């Protein structure tokens, strides 16, 4: 099929941004809901002339590979910058925490958690602070750009958890943890994924805002006040990290379970033969 | 949005998209030994620059009623060498040098003659703990007037009886809550807390608030290797809150 240049007008389409992307023939053929332009009509006639029915078109095209451009470049870059930053922030943060591993008073000091040195980055408090004070900028910049991009591009609709997703969470949990049947894939992300990804954006915002308070509690006294003061903010900051530590293993396990093509799509954007239909 | 591509086309697309991700690999320099320590120090310097820009000269740190101050026994003694470096309190004077009109030796009585400030503020340690303490002293800015300091100079260097040393930015030094502190909890400063005189600045982390003060120098140049005891080992120089 010579549909290299064909576009579906008005339809939201990440692949549409790609010059070389070919539009799916069956979708184009059933574009009755769109304003049928002369161009589209001509194309339709051509198709009818070429092939008998759209169904047969699909069947007669064994070389065509189903693919979806899931992750735009901006998302992929910010994903990996965030992944690296988060790794540095957590490991150096744990080293900083070792200097005073408590949320109580200094006198008497009760060690809440003795974090092994081997899990930390920086070597000593000063070294860990250097890593933390460097990567906090990367983390903040990448996170802010990511959220801005999601909002402006409208891409956030694929992953924002909304009230409509509430009912979809339990079937996914039942599937993953209790051997329940697999719910049909309806879009790029299922409801549980949307919940997880939306939560991490919340955690990122929490760690960034509480981090600002811990870094400059006097200059940002109003923000410190919102979090209940300097002392409590330190707990919030730690809690945000715990949230990430809950998310990351689950995320990595899911990536491992879903195989190379799924992982590869976060590198190249394209997902080969996605589970969902459109 | 599912589309159809031939295998070659998809592979070509994927290769092209993978290359576009190359800039992220540049972060790999942070894994290079010998290079990464310089990079993270650059990050700290950038942070210090930003901290200086963010600093609001007239914005006061929160003060607390006496009921929220921790008991004196729960205010930690923090020191780098010995808790009591054996200051000769009888014959102690503060040596004033540098860009000032009236350099020389200043006695505690001369300093205490300036208007007294008493404030309950939060003391924050770089380690993460914080205590609300009660402090009394005189504004550093008042003392700078007494010695005729050039307050458009950029730095205040202090050295301590125990060889500790610090350099502070003039804007923070001139902050109305920055004190030359000679009292805690309405009693003369005890030896462990820096008798007879220490810096007390609620806009700075604890390590900037040098104790057992010995010399006081107004300067325009920050000498590398002489930026502060902990700073020379890698702490943030600004150390502001």
Short mmCIF file of C-alpha atoms in Angstrom, two decimals:
data_model
loop_
_atom_site.label_atom_id
_atom_site.label_comp_id
_atom_site.label_asym_id
_atom_site.label_seq_id
_atom_site.Cartn_x
_atom_site.Cartn_y
_atom_site.Cartn_z
CA UNK A 1 0.00 0.00 0.00
CA UNK A 2 1.32 3.40 -0.94
CA UNK A 3 -0.08 5.27 2.02
CA UNK A 4 3.22 6.85 3.11
CA UNK A 5 1.88 10.38 2.93
CA UNK A 6 -1.62 9.76 4.17
CA UNK A 7 -2.74 11.45 7.35
CA UNK A 8 -5.90 11.22 9.37
CA UNK A 9 -7.05 14.81 9.86
CA UNK A 10 -7.99 15.93 13.36
CA UNK A 11 -7.18 12.70 15.08
CA UNK A 12 -4.76 12.81 18.01
CA UNK A 13 -1.87 10.76 17.05
CA UNK A 14 1.63 10.56 18.49
CA UNK A 15 2.79 8.71 15.44
CA UNK A 16 1.47 11.57 13.32
CA UNK A 17 4.44 13.62 14.45
CA UNK A 18 6.71 11.14 12.78
CA UNK A 19 7.27 11.93 9.13
CA UNK A 20 7.89 8.35 8.15
CA UNK A 21 5.01 6.84 10.08
CA UNK A 22 2.42 5.12 7.97
CA UNK A 23 -1.22 5.43 8.92
CA UNK A 24 -3.04 2.16 9.56
CA UNK A 25 -5.13 1.28 6.54
CA UNK A 26 -8.13 -0.07 8.44
CA UNK A 27 -8.37 3.02 10.64
CA UNK A 28 -8.16 5.30 7.64
CA UNK A 29 -10.77 3.32 5.79
CA UNK A 30 -13.26 3.71 8.62
CA UNK A 31 -12.82 7.44 9.04
CA UNK A 32 -16.48 8.19 8.37
CA UNK A 33 -16.77 10.21 11.56
CA UNK A 34 -14.26 12.72 10.26
CA UNK A 35 -15.10 15.37 7.73
CA UNK A 36 -14.81 13.45 4.53
CA UNK A 37 -12.67 15.64 2.31
CA UNK A 38 -12.30 15.11 -1.38
CA UNK A 39 -8.82 13.81 -0.77
CA UNK A 40 -10.04 11.19 1.66
CA UNK A 41 -12.79 10.16 -0.70
CA UNK A 42 -10.33 9.72 -3.51
CA UNK A 43 -8.14 7.62 -1.27
CA UNK A 44 -11.09 5.52 -0.30
CA UNK A 45 -12.02 4.90 -3.88
CA UNK A 46 -8.46 3.94 -4.64
CA UNK A 47 -8.47 1.48 -1.80
CA UNK A 48 -11.74 -0.07 -2.86
CA UNK A 49 -10.31 -0.39 -6.32
CA UNK A 50 -7.11 -1.98 -5.03
CA UNK A 51 -8.58 -4.42 -2.58
CA UNK A 52 -11.93 -6.00 -2.20
CA UNK A 53 -12.68 -5.31 1.48
CA UNK A 54 -10.81 -3.68 4.36
CA UNK A 55 -10.88 -6.97 6.28
CA UNK A 56 -9.05 -8.70 3.50
CA UNK A 57 -6.52 -5.87 3.44
CA UNK A 58 -5.51 -6.68 6.98
CA UNK A 59 -5.33 -10.37 6.25
CA UNK A 60 -3.30 -9.87 3.08
CA UNK A 61 -0.58 -7.86 4.79
CA UNK A 62 1.56 -10.30 6.72
CA UNK A 63 4.70 -8.11 6.45
CA UNK A 64 3.12 -5.12 8.19
CA UNK A 65 4.16 -4.98 11.81
CA UNK A 66 1.80 -3.46 14.35
CA UNK A 67 3.66 -0.77 16.25
CA UNK A 68 2.90 2.24 18.41
CA UNK A 69 5.03 5.29 19.12
CA UNK A 70 4.44 5.23 22.87
CA UNK A 71 7.10 7.48 24.35
CA UNK A 72 7.96 10.82 22.74
CA UNK A 73 11.62 11.86 22.93
CA UNK A 74 11.01 14.37 25.73
CA UNK A 75 9.47 11.65 27.89
CA UNK A 76 12.28 9.22 27.21
CA UNK A 77 15.00 11.75 28.02
CA UNK A 78 13.33 12.91 31.20
CA UNK A 79 12.61 9.32 32.20
CA UNK A 80 16.27 8.37 32.08
CA UNK A 81 17.57 11.61 33.57
CA UNK A 82 15.06 11.11 36.37
CA UNK A 83 16.07 7.50 36.85
CA UNK A 84 19.73 8.46 37.21
CA UNK A 85 18.98 11.48 39.41
CA UNK A 86 16.70 9.48 41.64
CA UNK A 87 19.35 6.81 42.09
CA UNK A 88 21.88 9.47 43.12
CA UNK A 89 19.42 11.36 45.32
CA UNK A 90 18.35 8.24 47.22
CA UNK A 91 21.81 6.77 47.74
CA UNK A 92 23.39 10.10 48.72
CA UNK A 93 20.30 10.95 50.79
CA UNK A 94 20.71 7.76 52.78
CA UNK A 95 24.31 8.73 53.45
CA UNK A 96 23.16 12.15 54.69
CA UNK A 97 20.58 10.42 56.89
CA UNK A 98 23.34 8.30 58.46
CA UNK A 99 24.81 11.48 59.98
CA UNK A 100 21.71 11.77 62.18
CA UNK A 101 19.62 8.63 61.67
CA UNK A 102 16.70 9.79 63.77
CA UNK A 103 13.65 12.01 63.69
CA UNK A 104 13.69 12.61 67.43
CA UNK A 105 15.83 14.96 69.52
CA UNK A 106 19.63 15.11 69.27
CA UNK A 107 19.82 14.54 73.02
CA UNK A 108 19.21 11.70 73.60
CA UNK A 109 19.76 10.42 70.06
CA UNK A 110 17.95 7.22 69.19
CA UNK A 111 19.16 5.49 66.02
CA UNK A 112 16.06 4.75 63.98
CA UNK A 113 17.74 2.94 61.12
CA UNK A 114 21.33 1.89 60.63
CA UNK A 115 21.73 2.08 56.88
CA UNK A 116 24.72 0.04 55.61
CA UNK A 117 27.43 2.25 54.16
CA UNK A 118 27.58 0.02 51.09
CA UNK A 119 24.13 1.20 50.02
CA UNK A 120 25.13 4.83 50.10
CA UNK A 121 26.95 7.28 47.88
CA UNK A 122 29.41 10.01 48.76
CA UNK A 123 31.70 8.34 51.29
CA UNK A 124 30.97 10.83 54.07
CA UNK A 125 28.38 13.46 54.92
CA UNK A 126 30.15 16.23 52.98
CA UNK A 127 30.65 14.05 49.91
CA UNK A 128 27.04 12.88 49.97
CA UNK A 129 25.86 16.49 50.22
CA UNK A 130 27.91 17.35 47.14
CA UNK A 131 26.13 14.68 45.12
CA UNK A 132 22.78 15.69 46.59
CA UNK A 133 23.31 19.41 45.90
CA UNK A 134 24.37 18.67 42.31
CA UNK A 135 21.72 16.18 41.29
CA UNK A 136 18.91 18.06 42.99
CA UNK A 137 19.13 20.56 40.11
CA UNK A 138 18.98 17.82 37.48
CA UNK A 139 16.11 16.11 39.27
CA UNK A 140 14.19 19.37 39.64
CA UNK A 141 14.81 20.51 36.06
CA UNK A 142 13.99 17.16 34.52
CA UNK A 143 10.90 16.68 36.68
CA UNK A 144 9.59 20.16 35.99
CA UNK A 145 10.19 19.80 32.26
CA UNK A 146 8.51 16.38 32.29
CA UNK A 147 5.36 17.69 33.96
CA UNK A 148 5.25 20.76 31.73
CA UNK A 149 5.67 18.61 28.63
CA UNK A 150 2.93 16.20 29.73
CA UNK A 151 0.52 19.08 30.31
CA UNK A 152 1.29 21.04 27.15
CA UNK A 153 1.42 18.05 24.79
CA UNK A 154 -1.71 16.47 26.24
CA UNK A 155 0.25 13.25 26.57
CA UNK A 156 -0.69 13.19 30.26
CA UNK A 157 -4.05 11.67 29.27
CA UNK A 158 -2.34 8.34 28.69
CA UNK A 159 -1.15 8.08 32.27
CA UNK A 160 -3.05 10.45 34.57
CA UNK A 161 -5.03 8.49 37.12
CA UNK A 162 -8.62 9.77 37.14
CA UNK A 163 -11.74 8.66 39.06
CA UNK A 164 -12.69 6.52 36.04
CA UNK A 165 -9.65 4.36 36.73
CA UNK A 166 -10.62 3.50 40.29
CA UNK A 167 -12.67 0.45 39.33
CA UNK A 168 -9.91 -0.83 37.08
CA UNK A 169 -7.28 -1.06 39.82
CA UNK A 170 -8.59 -4.11 41.63
CA UNK A 171 -8.81 -6.41 38.57
CA UNK A 172 -5.15 -5.62 37.79
CA UNK A 173 -4.06 -6.24 41.39
CA UNK A 174 -6.02 -9.52 41.33
CA UNK A 175 -4.29 -10.46 38.10
CA UNK A 176 -0.76 -9.65 39.29
CA UNK A 177 -0.92 -10.83 42.88
CA UNK A 178 -3.77 -13.35 43.10
CA UNK A 179 -3.59 -15.15 39.73
CA UNK A 180 -6.82 -13.55 38.53
CA UNK A 181 -7.73 -13.36 34.85
CA UNK A 182 -5.95 -10.71 32.81
CA UNK A 183 -8.22 -7.76 32.10
CA UNK A 184 -8.23 -6.71 28.40
CA UNK A 185 -5.76 -3.96 27.54
CA UNK A 186 -7.66 -0.84 26.55
CA UNK A 187 -4.86 1.69 26.20
CA UNK A 188 -1.17 2.30 26.66
CA UNK A 189 -1.46 1.95 30.44
CA UNK A 190 -3.85 0.06 32.66
CA UNK A 191 -5.46 1.58 35.71
CA UNK A 192 -2.86 0.21 38.14
CA UNK A 193 -0.05 1.63 36.02
CA UNK A 194 -1.80 4.98 35.92
CA UNK A 195 -2.11 4.91 39.69
CA UNK A 196 1.58 4.08 40.08
CA UNK A 197 2.87 6.63 37.59
CA UNK A 198 0.61 9.40 38.82
CA UNK A 199 1.75 8.68 42.38
CA UNK A 200 5.40 9.01 41.42
CA UNK A 201 4.74 12.47 40.02
CA UNK A 202 3.20 13.32 43.40
CA UNK A 203 6.21 11.84 45.18
CA UNK A 204 8.56 13.84 42.97
CA UNK A 205 6.71 17.04 43.79
CA UNK A 206 6.74 16.17 47.50
CA UNK A 207 10.45 15.41 47.56
CA UNK A 208 11.25 18.57 45.62
CA UNK A 209 9.14 20.90 47.78
CA UNK A 210 10.27 19.36 51.08
CA UNK A 211 13.84 19.45 49.78
CA UNK A 212 13.54 23.18 49.17
CA UNK A 213 12.41 23.61 52.78
CA UNK A 214 15.28 21.53 54.17
CA UNK A 215 17.78 23.39 52.01
CA UNK A 216 16.49 26.92 52.80
CA UNK A 217 14.01 26.78 55.69
CA UNK A 218 14.44 30.47 56.51
CA UNK A 219 14.17 31.86 52.97
CA UNK A 220 11.18 29.58 52.24
CA UNK A 221 9.61 29.89 55.69
CA UNK A 222 6.11 29.98 54.16
CA UNK A 223 6.70 26.61 52.54
CA UNK A 224 8.17 25.26 55.79
CA UNK A 225 4.99 26.41 57.51
CA UNK A 226 2.86 24.49 54.97
CA UNK A 227 4.69 21.26 55.79
CA UNK A 228 4.41 21.80 59.55
CA UNK A 229 7.86 23.26 60.19
CA UNK A 230 11.45 22.24 59.55
CA UNK A 231 11.44 19.22 61.82
CA UNK A 232 8.32 17.64 60.30
CA UNK A 233 9.48 18.47 56.78
CA UNK A 234 12.47 16.21 57.27
CA UNK A 235 10.05 13.36 57.93
CA UNK A 236 8.01 14.22 54.81
CA UNK A 237 11.20 14.27 52.76
CA UNK A 238 12.12 10.82 54.04
CA UNK A 239 8.57 9.57 53.45
CA UNK A 240 8.76 10.68 49.82
CA UNK A 241 11.92 8.60 49.43
CA UNK A 242 10.15 5.61 51.02
CA UNK A 243 7.41 6.05 48.44
CA UNK A 244 9.99 5.88 45.65
CA UNK A 245 11.57 2.84 47.29
CA UNK A 246 8.15 1.18 47.22
CA UNK A 247 7.60 2.07 43.56
CA UNK A 248 11.00 1.28 42.08
CA UNK A 249 11.21 -2.50 42.80
CA UNK A 250 7.64 -3.00 41.58
CA UNK A 251 8.41 -1.00 38.46
CA UNK A 252 11.60 -2.97 37.75
CA UNK A 253 9.90 -6.32 38.31
CA UNK A 254 7.08 -5.37 35.94
CA UNK A 255 9.59 -4.27 33.30
CA UNK A 256 11.42 -7.58 33.66
CA UNK A 257 8.18 -9.55 33.47
CA UNK A 258 6.99 -7.75 30.35
CA UNK A 259 10.11 -8.40 28.40
CA UNK A 260 12.55 -6.70 26.09
CA UNK A 261 10.10 -5.02 23.69
CA UNK A 262 8.47 -3.22 26.59
CA UNK A 263 11.81 -2.04 27.98
CA UNK A 264 13.13 -1.18 24.51
CA UNK A 265 10.15 1.11 23.90
CA UNK A 266 11.45 3.44 26.66
CA UNK A 267 14.69 3.69 24.68
CA UNK A 268 13.36 4.09 21.13
CA UNK A 269 9.78 5.20 21.69
CA UNK A 270 8.30 2.50 19.42
CA UNK A 271 6.54 -0.51 20.88
CA UNK A 272 6.42 -3.52 18.57
CA UNK A 273 3.10 -5.34 18.51
CA UNK A 274 1.42 -3.65 21.50
CA UNK A 275 -1.26 -5.52 23.45
CA UNK A 276 -3.95 -2.92 22.87
CA UNK A 277 -5.83 -2.57 19.59
CA UNK A 278 -5.89 1.14 18.78
CA UNK B 1 -2.13 4.75 18.54
CA UNK B 2 -1.31 1.53 16.74
CA UNK B 3 0.07 1.83 13.27
CA UNK B 4 1.65 -0.56 10.80
CA UNK B 5 5.21 -0.44 9.63
CA UNK B 6 7.29 -2.87 7.69
CA UNK B 7 10.09 -4.47 9.66
CA UNK B 8 12.81 -2.39 8.01
CA UNK B 9 10.94 0.83 8.57
CA UNK B 10 10.39 0.06 12.24
CA UNK B 11 14.03 -0.83 12.74
CA UNK B 12 15.13 2.35 10.98
CA UNK B 13 12.79 4.41 13.14
CA UNK B 14 14.03 2.69 16.29
CA UNK B 15 17.69 3.27 15.46
CA UNK B 16 17.04 6.91 14.74
CA UNK B 17 15.14 7.38 17.99
CA UNK B 18 17.80 5.56 19.99
CA UNK B 19 20.46 7.98 18.71
CA UNK B 20 18.37 10.93 19.82
CA UNK B 21 18.68 9.64 23.36
CA UNK B 22 22.47 9.96 23.23
CA UNK B 23 22.64 13.21 25.26
CA UNK B 24 21.49 11.28 28.34
CA UNK B 25 24.64 9.15 28.07
CA UNK B 26 26.61 12.33 28.77
CA UNK B 27 25.60 11.89 32.42
CA UNK B 28 28.00 8.98 32.39
CA UNK B 29 30.81 11.45 33.18
CA UNK B 30 29.54 11.40 36.74
CA UNK B 31 30.70 7.80 36.91
CA UNK B 32 34.26 8.76 35.95
CA UNK B 33 36.57 8.60 38.95
CA UNK B 34 38.72 11.68 39.37
CA UNK B 35 36.29 13.71 37.30
CA UNK B 36 33.12 13.25 39.32
CA UNK B 37 34.45 14.90 42.47
CA UNK B 38 35.21 18.04 40.48
CA UNK B 39 31.78 17.91 38.85
CA UNK B 40 29.91 17.61 42.12
CA UNK B 41 32.00 20.44 43.59
CA UNK B 42 30.89 22.52 40.61
CA UNK B 43 27.33 21.57 41.58
CA UNK B 44 27.96 22.77 45.13
CA UNK B 45 29.40 26.06 43.86
CA UNK B 46 26.35 26.55 41.65
CA UNK B 47 24.12 25.83 44.65
CA UNK B 48 26.06 28.35 46.73
CA UNK B 49 25.64 30.96 44.02
CA UNK B 50 21.89 30.27 43.91
CA UNK B 51 21.73 30.40 47.71
CA UNK B 52 23.36 33.83 47.67
CA UNK B 53 20.80 35.05 45.13
CA UNK B 54 17.91 33.60 47.15
CA UNK B 55 19.10 35.17 50.41
CA UNK B 56 16.73 37.91 51.57
CA UNK B 57 18.62 40.49 53.62
CA UNK B 58 15.72 41.67 55.72
CA UNK B 59 13.74 38.43 55.95
CA UNK B 60 13.80 37.32 59.58
CA UNK B 61 14.13 33.76 60.76
CA UNK B 62 11.26 32.54 62.90
CA UNK B 63 11.57 33.37 66.61
CA UNK B 64 9.95 31.33 69.36
CA UNK B 65 8.44 31.96 72.80
CA UNK B 66 10.46 30.80 75.82
CA UNK B 67 8.05 27.88 76.23
CA UNK B 68 9.30 26.32 72.95
CA UNK B 69 12.99 26.55 73.75
CA UNK B 70 14.67 23.19 74.53
CA UNK B 71 16.09 22.81 78.04
CA UNK B 72 19.72 23.93 78.23
CA UNK B 73 20.85 20.34 78.89
CA UNK B 74 19.35 19.27 75.56
CA UNK B 75 21.22 21.84 73.50
CA UNK B 76 24.07 19.79 71.99
CA UNK B 77 27.73 20.66 72.34
CA UNK B 78 29.21 20.36 68.89
CA UNK B 79 32.90 20.89 68.33
CA UNK B 80 35.51 19.73 65.90
CA UNK B 81 38.39 19.06 68.23
CA UNK B 82 37.84 19.49 71.97
CA UNK B 83 34.77 20.79 73.72
CA UNK B 84 36.93 23.13 75.80
CA UNK B 85 40.05 24.48 74.05
CA UNK B 86 41.09 26.19 77.32
CA UNK B 87 40.43 29.80 76.45
CA UNK B 88 42.05 32.26 78.89
CA UNK B 89 38.80 34.06 79.71
CA UNK B 90 40.54 36.59 81.98
CA UNK B 91 42.81 38.04 79.31
CA UNK B 92 40.68 37.31 76.24
CA UNK B 93 40.37 40.00 73.58
CA UNK B 94 39.01 39.93 70.06
CA UNK B 95 41.63 40.94 67.53
CA UNK B 96 40.18 43.07 64.72
CA UNK B 97 41.98 43.35 61.39
CA UNK B 98 41.49 44.00 57.73
CA UNK B 99 39.35 46.58 55.99
CA UNK B 100 38.44 48.51 59.15
CA UNK B 101 39.14 52.03 60.41
CA UNK B 102 39.82 51.02 64.02
CA UNK B 103 41.73 47.73 64.11
CA UNK B 104 43.12 46.38 67.37
CA UNK B 105 42.13 44.45 70.47
CA UNK B 106 38.55 44.63 71.74
CA UNK B 107 37.53 43.44 75.20
CA UNK B 108 34.31 41.63 76.01
CA UNK B 109 33.17 44.69 78.01
CA UNK B 110 33.51 46.89 74.93
CA UNK B 111 31.39 44.47 72.93
CA UNK B 112 28.80 44.09 75.69
CA UNK B 113 28.41 47.87 75.80
CA UNK B 114 26.58 47.68 72.43
CA UNK B 115 22.76 47.24 72.41
CA UNK B 116 21.87 43.77 73.63
CA UNK B 117 19.67 41.46 71.58
CA UNK B 118 18.01 38.37 73.01
CA UNK B 119 16.46 35.89 70.58
CA UNK B 120 15.03 32.37 70.63
CA UNK B 121 15.82 30.85 67.25
CA UNK B 122 16.25 27.48 65.61
CA UNK B 123 19.76 26.10 65.40
CA UNK B 124 20.07 23.73 62.43
CA UNK B 125 22.97 21.31 62.06
CA UNK B 126 24.19 20.09 58.69
CA UNK B 127 23.69 16.58 60.08
CA UNK B 128 19.95 17.11 60.11
CA UNK B 129 19.07 17.79 63.73
CA UNK B 130 17.67 21.07 64.95
CA UNK B 131 17.06 22.66 68.36
CA UNK B 132 15.43 25.88 69.42
CA UNK B 133 17.78 27.75 71.72
CA UNK B 134 17.92 31.03 73.58
CA UNK B 135 20.74 33.40 72.71
CA UNK B 136 21.91 36.83 73.81
CA UNK B 137 24.48 39.13 72.27
CA UNK B 138 25.02 42.12 70.05
CA UNK B 139 24.35 42.56 66.36
CA UNK B 140 27.44 41.92 64.30
CA UNK B 141 26.40 44.92 62.22
CA UNK B 142 26.61 47.14 65.34
CA UNK B 143 30.07 45.84 66.10
CA UNK B 144 31.14 46.46 62.49
CA UNK B 145 30.09 50.09 62.95
CA UNK B 146 32.09 50.26 66.19
CA UNK B 147 35.25 49.10 64.46
CA UNK B 148 34.56 51.23 61.40
CA UNK B 149 34.43 48.28 59.04
CA UNK B 150 33.98 48.73 55.33
CA UNK B 151 30.63 46.94 55.04
CA UNK B 152 30.83 46.95 51.28
CA UNK B 153 33.67 44.47 51.66
CA UNK B 154 32.58 40.99 50.69
CA UNK B 155 33.66 38.76 53.53
CA UNK B 156 34.12 38.40 57.24
CA UNK B 157 36.86 35.98 58.23
CA UNK B 158 37.02 34.70 61.77
CA UNK B 159 39.56 32.46 63.42
CA UNK B 160 39.05 30.67 66.68
CA UNK B 161 41.14 29.81 69.70
CA UNK B 162 40.93 26.13 68.72
CA UNK B 163 42.23 26.76 65.16
CA UNK B 164 38.76 26.51 63.67
CA UNK B 165 38.12 29.20 61.07
CA UNK B 166 35.22 30.47 59.01
CA UNK B 167 34.55 32.96 56.22
CA UNK B 168 31.07 34.45 55.87
CA UNK B 169 29.40 36.53 53.19
CA UNK B 170 28.85 40.14 54.25
CA UNK B 171 25.11 40.11 53.46
CA UNK B 172 24.48 37.36 55.97
CA UNK B 173 26.79 39.01 58.50
CA UNK B 174 24.78 42.24 58.26
CA UNK B 175 21.46 40.40 58.78
CA UNK B 176 19.66 41.89 61.82
CA UNK B 177 19.58 38.50 63.58
CA UNK B 178 23.30 37.80 63.14
CA UNK B 179 24.85 38.09 66.60
CA UNK B 180 28.13 38.13 68.39
CA UNK B 181 26.74 35.90 71.10
CA UNK B 182 28.02 35.99 74.69
CA UNK B 183 24.96 34.54 76.45
CA UNK B 184 22.83 31.45 76.19
CA UNK B 185 19.75 30.93 78.28
CA UNK B 186 20.44 34.29 80.00
CA UNK B 187 23.75 33.05 81.40
CA UNK B 188 27.25 33.79 80.18
CA UNK B 189 28.25 31.43 77.38
CA UNK B 190 29.83 28.31 78.87
CA UNK B 191 33.12 26.97 77.57
CA UNK B 192 31.55 24.14 75.59
CA UNK B 193 29.28 26.49 73.71
CA UNK B 194 32.13 28.80 72.74
CA UNK B 195 32.98 31.10 75.65
CA UNK B 196 33.52 33.93 75.74
CA UNK B 197 32.19 34.86 72.29
CA UNK B 198 30.73 32.99 69.32
CA UNK B 199 28.78 33.74 66.16
CA UNK B 200 25.06 33.07 66.34
CA UNK B 201 23.25 33.35 63.01
CA UNK B 202 19.81 31.79 62.53
CA UNK B 203 20.27 32.17 58.76
CA UNK B 204 23.28 29.83 58.77
CA UNK B 205 23.96 26.19 59.48
CA UNK B 206 25.74 25.38 62.73
CA UNK B 207 29.19 24.91 61.24
CA UNK B 208 29.23 28.52 60.02
CA UNK B 209 28.60 29.79 63.57
CA UNK B 210 32.16 29.65 64.86
CA UNK B 211 32.85 29.44 68.60
CA UNK B 212 35.72 30.67 70.85
CA UNK B 213 36.30 33.65 68.55
CA UNK B 214 39.84 34.94 68.39
CA UNK B 215 40.26 37.21 65.36
CA UNK B 216 37.86 39.12 63.21
CA UNK B 217 38.92 40.22 59.77
CA UNK B 218 37.03 42.16 57.13
CA UNK B 219 38.25 41.06 53.72
CA UNK B 220 37.51 41.22 50.02
CA UNK B 221 39.19 38.06 48.90
CA UNK B 222 38.23 34.47 49.61
CA UNK B 223 41.52 32.58 49.73
CA UNK B 224 41.29 29.04 48.34
CA UNK B 225 42.12 26.56 51.05
CA UNK B 226 41.08 29.14 53.63
CA UNK B 227 37.33 29.25 53.11
CA UNK B 228 36.36 27.53 56.35
CA UNK B 229 37.40 24.47 58.32
CA UNK B 230 34.73 22.13 56.96
CA UNK B 231 34.30 24.00 53.69
CA UNK B 232 37.92 23.27 52.80
CA UNK B 233 37.04 19.59 53.16
CA UNK B 234 34.00 19.82 50.93
CA UNK B 235 31.06 21.38 52.76
CA UNK B 236 29.01 24.06 51.06
CA UNK B 237 30.65 27.42 51.65
CA UNK B 238 27.44 29.46 51.83
CA UNK B 239 25.85 27.08 54.34
CA UNK B 240 22.78 29.29 54.54
CA UNK B 241 19.27 28.47 55.64
#
